[in-house]
CSV table of C-alpha atoms and ligand atoms in Angstrom, one decimal:
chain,number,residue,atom,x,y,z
A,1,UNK,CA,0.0,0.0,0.0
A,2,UNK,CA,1.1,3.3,-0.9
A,3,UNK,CA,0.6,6.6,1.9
A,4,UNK,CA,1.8,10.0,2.5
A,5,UNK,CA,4.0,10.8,5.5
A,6,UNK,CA,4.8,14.0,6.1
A,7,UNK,CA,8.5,14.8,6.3
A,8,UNK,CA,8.9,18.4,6.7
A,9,UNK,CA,6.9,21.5,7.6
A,10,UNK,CA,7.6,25.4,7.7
A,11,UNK,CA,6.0,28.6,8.3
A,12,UNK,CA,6.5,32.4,7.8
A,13,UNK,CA,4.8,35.4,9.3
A,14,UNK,CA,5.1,38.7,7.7
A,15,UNK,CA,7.1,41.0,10.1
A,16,UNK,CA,4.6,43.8,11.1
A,17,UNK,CA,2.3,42.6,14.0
A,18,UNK,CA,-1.2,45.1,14.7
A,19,UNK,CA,-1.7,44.5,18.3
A,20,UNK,CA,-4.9,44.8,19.6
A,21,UNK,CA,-4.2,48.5,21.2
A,22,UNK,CA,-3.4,49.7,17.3
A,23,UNK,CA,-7.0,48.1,16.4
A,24,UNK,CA,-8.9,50.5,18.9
A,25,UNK,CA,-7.3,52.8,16.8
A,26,UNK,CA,-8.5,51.5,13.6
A,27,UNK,CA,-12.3,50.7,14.8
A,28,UNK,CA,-13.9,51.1,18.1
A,29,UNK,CA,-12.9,48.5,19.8
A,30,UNK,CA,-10.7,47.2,23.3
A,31,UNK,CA,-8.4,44.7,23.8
A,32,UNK,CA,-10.8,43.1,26.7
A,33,UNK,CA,-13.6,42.9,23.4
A,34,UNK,CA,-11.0,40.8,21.7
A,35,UNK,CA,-9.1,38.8,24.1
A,36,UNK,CA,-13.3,38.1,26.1
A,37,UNK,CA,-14.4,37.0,22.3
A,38,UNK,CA,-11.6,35.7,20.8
A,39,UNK,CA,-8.7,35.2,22.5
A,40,UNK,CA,-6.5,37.1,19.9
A,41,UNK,CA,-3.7,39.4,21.1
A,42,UNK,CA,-2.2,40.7,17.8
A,43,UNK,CA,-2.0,39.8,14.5
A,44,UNK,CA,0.8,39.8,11.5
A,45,UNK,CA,-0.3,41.6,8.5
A,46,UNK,CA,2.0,41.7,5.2
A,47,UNK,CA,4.0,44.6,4.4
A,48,UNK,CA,2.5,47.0,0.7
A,49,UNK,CA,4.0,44.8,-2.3
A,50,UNK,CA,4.2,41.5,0.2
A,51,UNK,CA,1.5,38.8,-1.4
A,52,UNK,CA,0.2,35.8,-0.2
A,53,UNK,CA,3.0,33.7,-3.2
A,54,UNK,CA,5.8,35.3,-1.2
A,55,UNK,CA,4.7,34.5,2.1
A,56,UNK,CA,4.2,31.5,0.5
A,57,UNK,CA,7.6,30.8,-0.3
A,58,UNK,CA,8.9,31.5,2.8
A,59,UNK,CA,6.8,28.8,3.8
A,60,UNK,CA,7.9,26.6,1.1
A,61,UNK,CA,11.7,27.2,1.4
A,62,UNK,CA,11.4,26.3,4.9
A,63,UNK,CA,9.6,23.4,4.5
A,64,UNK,CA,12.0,22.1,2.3
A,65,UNK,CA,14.8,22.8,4.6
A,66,UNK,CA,12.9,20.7,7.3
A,67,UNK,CA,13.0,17.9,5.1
A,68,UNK,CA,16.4,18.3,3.6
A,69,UNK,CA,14.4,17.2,0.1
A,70,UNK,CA,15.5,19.3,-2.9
A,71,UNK,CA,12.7,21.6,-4.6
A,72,UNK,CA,13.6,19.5,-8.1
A,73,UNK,CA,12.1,16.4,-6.2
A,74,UNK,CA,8.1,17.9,-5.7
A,75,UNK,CA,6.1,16.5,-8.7
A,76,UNK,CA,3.0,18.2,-7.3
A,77,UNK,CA,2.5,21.5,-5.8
A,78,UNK,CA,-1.3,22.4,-4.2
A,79,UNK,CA,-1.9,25.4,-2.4
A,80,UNK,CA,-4.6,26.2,-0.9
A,81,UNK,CA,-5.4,30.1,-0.4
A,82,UNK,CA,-8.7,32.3,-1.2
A,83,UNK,CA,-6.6,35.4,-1.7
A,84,UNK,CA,-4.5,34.5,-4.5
A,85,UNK,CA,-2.3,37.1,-6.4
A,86,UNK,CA,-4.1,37.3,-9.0
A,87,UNK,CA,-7.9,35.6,-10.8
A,88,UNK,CA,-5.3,33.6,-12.6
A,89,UNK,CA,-2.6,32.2,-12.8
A,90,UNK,CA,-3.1,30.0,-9.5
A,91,UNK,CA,-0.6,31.2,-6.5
A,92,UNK,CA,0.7,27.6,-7.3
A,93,UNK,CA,2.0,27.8,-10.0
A,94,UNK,CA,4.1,31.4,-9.4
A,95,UNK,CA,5.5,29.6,-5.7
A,96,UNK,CA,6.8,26.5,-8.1
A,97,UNK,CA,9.1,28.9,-10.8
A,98,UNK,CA,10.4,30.6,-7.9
A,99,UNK,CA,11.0,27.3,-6.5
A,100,UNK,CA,13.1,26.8,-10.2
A,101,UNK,CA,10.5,23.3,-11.0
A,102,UNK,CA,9.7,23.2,-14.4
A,103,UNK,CA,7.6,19.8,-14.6
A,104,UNK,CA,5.1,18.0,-12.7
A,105,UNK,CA,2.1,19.8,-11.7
A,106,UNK,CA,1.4,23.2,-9.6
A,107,UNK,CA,-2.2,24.3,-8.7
A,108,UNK,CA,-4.4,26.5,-6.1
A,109,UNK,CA,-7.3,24.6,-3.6
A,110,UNK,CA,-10.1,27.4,-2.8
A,111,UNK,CA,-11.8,26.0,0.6
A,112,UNK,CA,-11.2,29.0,2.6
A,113,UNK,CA,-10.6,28.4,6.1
A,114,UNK,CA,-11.0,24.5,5.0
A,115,UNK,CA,-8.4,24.6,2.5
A,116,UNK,CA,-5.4,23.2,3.7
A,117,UNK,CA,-7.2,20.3,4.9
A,118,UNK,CA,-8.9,19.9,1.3
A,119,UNK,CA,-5.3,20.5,-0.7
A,120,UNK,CA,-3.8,18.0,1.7
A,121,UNK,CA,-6.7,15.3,0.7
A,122,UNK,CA,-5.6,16.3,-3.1
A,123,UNK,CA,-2.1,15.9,-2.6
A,124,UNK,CA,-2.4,12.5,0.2
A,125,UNK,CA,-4.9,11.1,-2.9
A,126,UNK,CA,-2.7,11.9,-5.9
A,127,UNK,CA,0.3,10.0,-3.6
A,128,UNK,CA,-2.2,7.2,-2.5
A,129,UNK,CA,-3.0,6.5,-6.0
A,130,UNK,CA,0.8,6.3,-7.6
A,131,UNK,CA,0.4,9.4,-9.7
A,132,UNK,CA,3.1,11.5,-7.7
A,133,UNK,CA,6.0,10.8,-5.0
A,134,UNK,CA,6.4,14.1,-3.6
A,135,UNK,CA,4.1,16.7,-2.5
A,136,UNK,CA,4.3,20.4,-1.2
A,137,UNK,CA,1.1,21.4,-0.1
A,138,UNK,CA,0.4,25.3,1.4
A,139,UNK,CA,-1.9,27.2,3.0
A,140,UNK,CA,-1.3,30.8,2.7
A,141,UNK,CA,-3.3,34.1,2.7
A,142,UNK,CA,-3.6,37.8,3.5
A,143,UNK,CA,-6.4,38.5,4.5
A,144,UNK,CA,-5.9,41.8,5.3
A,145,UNK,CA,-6.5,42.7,1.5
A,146,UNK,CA,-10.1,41.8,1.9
A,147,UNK,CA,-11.4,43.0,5.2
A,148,UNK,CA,-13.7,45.9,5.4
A,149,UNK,CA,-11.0,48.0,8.1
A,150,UNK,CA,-14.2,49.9,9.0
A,151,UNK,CA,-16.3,46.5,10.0
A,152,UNK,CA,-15.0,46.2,13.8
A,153,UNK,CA,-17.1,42.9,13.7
A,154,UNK,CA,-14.4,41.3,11.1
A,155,UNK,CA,-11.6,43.1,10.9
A,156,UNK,CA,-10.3,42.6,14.5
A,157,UNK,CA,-10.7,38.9,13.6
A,158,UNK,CA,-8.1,38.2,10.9
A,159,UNK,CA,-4.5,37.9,10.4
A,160,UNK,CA,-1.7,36.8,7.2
A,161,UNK,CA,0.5,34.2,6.9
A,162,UNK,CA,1.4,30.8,5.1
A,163,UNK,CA,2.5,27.1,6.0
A,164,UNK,CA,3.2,24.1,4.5
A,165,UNK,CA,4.5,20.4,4.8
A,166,UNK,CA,5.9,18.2,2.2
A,167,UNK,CA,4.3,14.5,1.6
A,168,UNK,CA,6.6,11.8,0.7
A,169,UNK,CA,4.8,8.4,-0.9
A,170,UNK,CA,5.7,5.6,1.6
A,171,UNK,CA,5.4,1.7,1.1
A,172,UNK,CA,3.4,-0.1,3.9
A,173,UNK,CA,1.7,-3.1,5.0
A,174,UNK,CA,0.0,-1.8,7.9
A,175,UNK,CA,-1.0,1.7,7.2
A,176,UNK,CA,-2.6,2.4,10.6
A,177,UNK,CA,0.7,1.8,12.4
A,178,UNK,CA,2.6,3.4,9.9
A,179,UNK,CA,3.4,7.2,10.1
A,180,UNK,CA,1.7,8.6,7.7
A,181,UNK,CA,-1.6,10.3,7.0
A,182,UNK,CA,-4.1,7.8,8.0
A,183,UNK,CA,-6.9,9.2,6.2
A,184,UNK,CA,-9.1,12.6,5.2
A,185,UNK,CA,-12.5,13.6,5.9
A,186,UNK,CA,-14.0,16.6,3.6
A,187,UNK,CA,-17.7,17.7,3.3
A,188,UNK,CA,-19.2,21.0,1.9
A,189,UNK,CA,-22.8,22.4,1.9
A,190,UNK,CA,-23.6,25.7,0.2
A,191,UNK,CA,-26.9,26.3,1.5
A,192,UNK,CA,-24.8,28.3,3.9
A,193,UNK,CA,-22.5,30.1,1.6
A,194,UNK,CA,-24.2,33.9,2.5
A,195,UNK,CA,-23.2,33.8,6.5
A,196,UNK,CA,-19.1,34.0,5.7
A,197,UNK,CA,-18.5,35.2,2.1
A,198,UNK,CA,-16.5,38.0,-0.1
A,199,UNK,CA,-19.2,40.4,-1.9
A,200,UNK,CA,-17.1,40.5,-4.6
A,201,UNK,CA,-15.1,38.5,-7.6
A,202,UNK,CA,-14.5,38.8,-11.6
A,203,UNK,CA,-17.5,37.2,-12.7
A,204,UNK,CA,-20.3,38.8,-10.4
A,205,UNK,CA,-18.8,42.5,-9.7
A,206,UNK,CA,-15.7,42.5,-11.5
A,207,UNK,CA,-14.0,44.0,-8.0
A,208,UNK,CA,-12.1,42.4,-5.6
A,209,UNK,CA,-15.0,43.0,-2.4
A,210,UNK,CA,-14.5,42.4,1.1
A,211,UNK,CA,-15.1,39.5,4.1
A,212,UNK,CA,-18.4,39.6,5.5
A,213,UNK,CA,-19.8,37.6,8.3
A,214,UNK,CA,-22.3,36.8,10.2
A,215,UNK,CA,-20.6,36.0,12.9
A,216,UNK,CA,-23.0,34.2,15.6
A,217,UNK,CA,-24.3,32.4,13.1
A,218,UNK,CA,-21.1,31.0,11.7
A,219,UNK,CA,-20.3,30.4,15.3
A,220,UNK,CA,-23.4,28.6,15.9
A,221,UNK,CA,-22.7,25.5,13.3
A,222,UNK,CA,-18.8,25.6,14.1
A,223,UNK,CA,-18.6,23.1,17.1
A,224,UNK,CA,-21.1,20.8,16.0
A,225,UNK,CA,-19.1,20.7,12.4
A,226,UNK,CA,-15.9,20.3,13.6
A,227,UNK,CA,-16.5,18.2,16.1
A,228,UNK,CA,-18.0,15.5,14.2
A,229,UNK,CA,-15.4,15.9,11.7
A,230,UNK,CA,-12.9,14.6,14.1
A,231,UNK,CA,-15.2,12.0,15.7
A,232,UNK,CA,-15.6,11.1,11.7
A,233,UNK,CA,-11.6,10.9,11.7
A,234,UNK,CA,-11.0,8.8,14.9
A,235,UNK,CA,-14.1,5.8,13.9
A,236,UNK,CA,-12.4,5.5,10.6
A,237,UNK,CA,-9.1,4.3,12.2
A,238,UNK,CA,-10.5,2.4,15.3
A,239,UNK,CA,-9.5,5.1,17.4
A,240,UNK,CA,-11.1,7.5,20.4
A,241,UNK,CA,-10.0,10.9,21.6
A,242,UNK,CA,-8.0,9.9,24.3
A,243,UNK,CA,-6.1,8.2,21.6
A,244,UNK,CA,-5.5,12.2,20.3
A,245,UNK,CA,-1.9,13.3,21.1
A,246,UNK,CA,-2.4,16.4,19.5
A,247,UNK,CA,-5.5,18.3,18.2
A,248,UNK,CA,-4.9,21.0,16.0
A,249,UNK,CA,-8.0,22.7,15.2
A,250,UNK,CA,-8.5,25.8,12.5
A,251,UNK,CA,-7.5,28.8,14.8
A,252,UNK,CA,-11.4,30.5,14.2
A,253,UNK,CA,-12.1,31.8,17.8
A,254,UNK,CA,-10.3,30.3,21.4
A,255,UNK,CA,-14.2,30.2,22.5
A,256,UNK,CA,-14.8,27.9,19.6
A,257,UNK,CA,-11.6,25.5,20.3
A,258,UNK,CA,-12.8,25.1,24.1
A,259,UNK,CA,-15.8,24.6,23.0
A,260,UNK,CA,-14.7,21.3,21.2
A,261,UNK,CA,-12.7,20.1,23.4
A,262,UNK,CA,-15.4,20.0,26.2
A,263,UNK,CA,-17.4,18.2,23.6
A,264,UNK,CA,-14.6,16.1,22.4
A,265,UNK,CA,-13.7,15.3,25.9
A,266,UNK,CA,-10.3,16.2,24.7
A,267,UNK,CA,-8.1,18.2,27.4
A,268,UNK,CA,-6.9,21.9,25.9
A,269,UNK,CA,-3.3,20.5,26.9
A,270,UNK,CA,-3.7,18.3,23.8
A,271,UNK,CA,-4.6,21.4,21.7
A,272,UNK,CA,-2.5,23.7,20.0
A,273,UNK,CA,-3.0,27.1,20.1
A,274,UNK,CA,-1.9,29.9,18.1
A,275,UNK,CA,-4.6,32.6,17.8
A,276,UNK,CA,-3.7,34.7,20.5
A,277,UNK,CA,-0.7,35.2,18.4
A,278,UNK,CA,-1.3,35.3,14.6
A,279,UNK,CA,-5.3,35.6,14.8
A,280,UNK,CA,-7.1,34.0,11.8
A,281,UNK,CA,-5.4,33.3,8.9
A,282,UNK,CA,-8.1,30.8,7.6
A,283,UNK,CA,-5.9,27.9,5.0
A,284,UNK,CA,-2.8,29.3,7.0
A,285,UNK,CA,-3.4,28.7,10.4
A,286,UNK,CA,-3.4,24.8,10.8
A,287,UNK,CA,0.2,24.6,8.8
A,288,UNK,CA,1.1,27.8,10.9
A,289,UNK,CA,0.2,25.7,14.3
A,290,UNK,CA,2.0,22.5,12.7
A,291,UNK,CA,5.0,23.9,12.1
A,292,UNK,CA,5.8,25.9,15.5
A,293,UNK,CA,4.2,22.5,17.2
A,294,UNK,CA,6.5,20.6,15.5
A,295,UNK,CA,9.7,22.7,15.5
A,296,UNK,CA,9.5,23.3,18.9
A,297,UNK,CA,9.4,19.8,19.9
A,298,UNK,CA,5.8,19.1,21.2
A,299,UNK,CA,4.5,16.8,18.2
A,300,UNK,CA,6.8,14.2,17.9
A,301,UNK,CA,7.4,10.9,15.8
A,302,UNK,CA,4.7,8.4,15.9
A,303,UNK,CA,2.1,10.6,17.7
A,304,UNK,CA,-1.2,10.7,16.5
A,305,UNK,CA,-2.4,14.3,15.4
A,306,UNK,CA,-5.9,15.6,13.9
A,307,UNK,CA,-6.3,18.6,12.3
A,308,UNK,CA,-9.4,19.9,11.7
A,309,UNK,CA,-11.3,23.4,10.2
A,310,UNK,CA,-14.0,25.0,9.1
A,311,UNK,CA,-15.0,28.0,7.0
A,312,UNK,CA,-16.9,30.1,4.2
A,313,UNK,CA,-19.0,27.3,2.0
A,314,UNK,CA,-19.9,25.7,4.7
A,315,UNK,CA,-16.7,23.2,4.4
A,316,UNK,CA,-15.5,21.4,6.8
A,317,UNK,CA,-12.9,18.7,6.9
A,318,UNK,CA,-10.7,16.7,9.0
A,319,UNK,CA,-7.4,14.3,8.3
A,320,UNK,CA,-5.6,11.8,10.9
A,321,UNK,CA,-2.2,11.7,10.7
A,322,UNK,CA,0.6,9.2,12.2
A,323,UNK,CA,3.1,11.9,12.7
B,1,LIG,O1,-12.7,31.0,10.2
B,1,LIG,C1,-13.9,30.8,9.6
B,1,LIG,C2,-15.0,30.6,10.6
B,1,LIG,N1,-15.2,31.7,11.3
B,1,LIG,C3,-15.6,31.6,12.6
B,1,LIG,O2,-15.6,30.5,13.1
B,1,LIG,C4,-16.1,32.8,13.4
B,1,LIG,C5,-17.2,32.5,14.2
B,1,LIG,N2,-17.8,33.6,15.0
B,1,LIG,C6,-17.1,34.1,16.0
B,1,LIG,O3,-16.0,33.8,16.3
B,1,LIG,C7,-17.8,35.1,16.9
B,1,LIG,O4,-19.2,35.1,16.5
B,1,LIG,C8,-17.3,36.6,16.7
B,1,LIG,C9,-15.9,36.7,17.4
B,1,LIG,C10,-17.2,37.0,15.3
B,1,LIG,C11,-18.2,37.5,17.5
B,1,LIG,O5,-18.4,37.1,18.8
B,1,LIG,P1,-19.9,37.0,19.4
B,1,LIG,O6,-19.7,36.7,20.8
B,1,LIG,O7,-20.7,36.1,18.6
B,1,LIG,O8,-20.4,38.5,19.3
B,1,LIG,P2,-21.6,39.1,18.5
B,1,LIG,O9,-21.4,39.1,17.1
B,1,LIG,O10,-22.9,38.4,19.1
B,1,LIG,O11,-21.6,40.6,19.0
B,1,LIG,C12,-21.8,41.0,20.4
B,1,LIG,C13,-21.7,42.5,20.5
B,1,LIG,C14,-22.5,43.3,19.5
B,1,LIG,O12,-23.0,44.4,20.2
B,1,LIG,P3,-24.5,44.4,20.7
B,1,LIG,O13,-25.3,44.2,19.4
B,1,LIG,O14,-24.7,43.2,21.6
B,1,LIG,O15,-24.7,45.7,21.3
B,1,LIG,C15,-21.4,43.7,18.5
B,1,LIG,O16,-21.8,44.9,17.9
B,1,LIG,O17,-20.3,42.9,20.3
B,1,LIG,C16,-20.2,43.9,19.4
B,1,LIG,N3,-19.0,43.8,18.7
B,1,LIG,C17,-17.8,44.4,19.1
B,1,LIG,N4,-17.6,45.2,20.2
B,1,LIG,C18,-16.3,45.6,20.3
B,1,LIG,C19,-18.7,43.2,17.5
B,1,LIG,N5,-17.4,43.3,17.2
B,1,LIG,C20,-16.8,44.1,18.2
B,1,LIG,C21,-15.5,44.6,18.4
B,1,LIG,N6,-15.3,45.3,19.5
B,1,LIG,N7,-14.5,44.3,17.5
């Protein structure tokens, strides 16, 4: 049997953090408002001229550094991001010539806060199936770009950045001891798409528009979603949350991780948490947690990690991964 184990990961932040005191200056706001509702602190915004394929780089370049792998070994790029550089060509494909690959293939994911958990699914299937042996797959945004700076209800909320890991195809006989990714969970349904969406695009406005949620609402479906997304992980693998070294949830709201881990009956020791410190980066902020989880020594090999998120759509998703 063919899987995908993960061999390296990396992350970048762009340098200039908006603490919480700078937003009151921005909206009317307060730091209690945020930290009460959220639990974010600050956020890291890209610099003018910074775009979501550089921060992706970064990313990428580190990643590869983790792993010691060459970038002329990835046959498959997929990144996942819903602000790309440009309507086209995919963020993808400009990360993999500055990368200096010219074959195999390069292409973007759009699940929003989802998406890294969908372009891993791509990438873990095209490896499952033989087609490729090495995969880079990214999550990176800037979100920043499309917030309304004047909406204090979103705009506190977000933050930019990019992460990554790179999938190597591995031969084994007993995949659920093996480490690797054990399996993926994705699910969609549109009849929500109008509570978290961007009022704008090429096709219906021909602008770029801007975030807009409704906020309870989204937070309303999130714990039930997620949460059954990573029951729907554990039961395919024979396994139950206290098996859970590591949960690593889409970094939406601190209200919404406790939240799951009450339900879960999964302690918030076993949870990483990043989004008092780089707020929402929606496809970002699962590879973001990965990587400073796993550089600084608290996933290890062989532990068992979920990762799970949730955004704009509704999708949802989940993956189990032998780390
Ligand atoms: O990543 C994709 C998925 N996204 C999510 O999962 C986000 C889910 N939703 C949430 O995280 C929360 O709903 C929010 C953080 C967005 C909002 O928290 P909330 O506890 O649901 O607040 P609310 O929207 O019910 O607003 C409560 C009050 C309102 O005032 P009134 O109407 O009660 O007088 C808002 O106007 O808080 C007010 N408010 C603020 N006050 C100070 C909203 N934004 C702010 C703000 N500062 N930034």
């Amino acid at each position: 049997m063919i899987r995908s184990q993960i061999v390296g990961c990396g992350a970048y932040l762009p340098k200039r953090i908006i603490t919480n005191d700078e937003m009151t200056r921005i909206v009317d706001t307060t730091d209690e408002w945020i930290v009460a509702r959220t639990g974010i602190r600050q956020r890291h915004i890209a610099a003018d001229g910074e775009f979501t394929s550089d921060l992706a780089i970064e990313a990428a370049e580190r990643t590869l550094a983790s792993a010691g792998v060459e970038a002329n070994e990835i046959d498959l790029i997929v990144l996942a991001t819903a602000t790309p550089d440009n309507t086209f060509p995919a963020t993808a494909v400009k990360v993999q010539a500055r990368l200096g690959i010219t074959r195999g293939a390069a292409f973007d994911v759009q699940a929003v806060c989802s998406g890294f958990v969908y372009a891993l699914a791509v990438a873990d299937n095209f490896i499952r199936c033989g087609q490729v042996g090495t995969a880079l797959v990214i999550g990176a945004e800037t979100f920043s770009r499309i917030l309304d700076w004047k909406d204090r209800s979103t705009c506190v909320l977000f933050g930019d950045g990019a992460g990554a890991v790179l999938l190597r195809a591995v031969e084994t006989d007993v995949p659920n001891g093996a480490r690797c990714v054990l399996s993926t969970h994705l699910h969609s349904d549109g009849r929500q798409h109008d509570l978290l969406f961007v009022d704008g695009g090429p096709s219906s406005t021909q602008t770029v528009g801007q975030l807009r949620m409704s906020g309870r609402d989204v937070f309303r479906h999130a714990v039930g979603l997620l949460s059954g997304a990573v029951d729907e992980a554990l039961a395919a693998n024979g396994l139950s949350a206290d098996d859970i070294d590591w949960l690593v949830p889409h970094q939406a709201n601190k209200r919404i991780i406790d939240a799951m881990a009450r339900k879960l009956k999964v302690s918030t020791d076993k949870m990483i948490c990043t989004i008092d410190r780089h707020a929402n980066t929606s496809a970002a902020s699962i590879p973001l947690a990965l990587a400073e989880a796993a550089g600084d020594g608290r996933i290890r090999p062989g532990q068992l990690v979920v990762i799970e998120g949730m955004g704009g759509g509704f999708t949802w998703a989940s993956a189990a991964i032998r780390w």
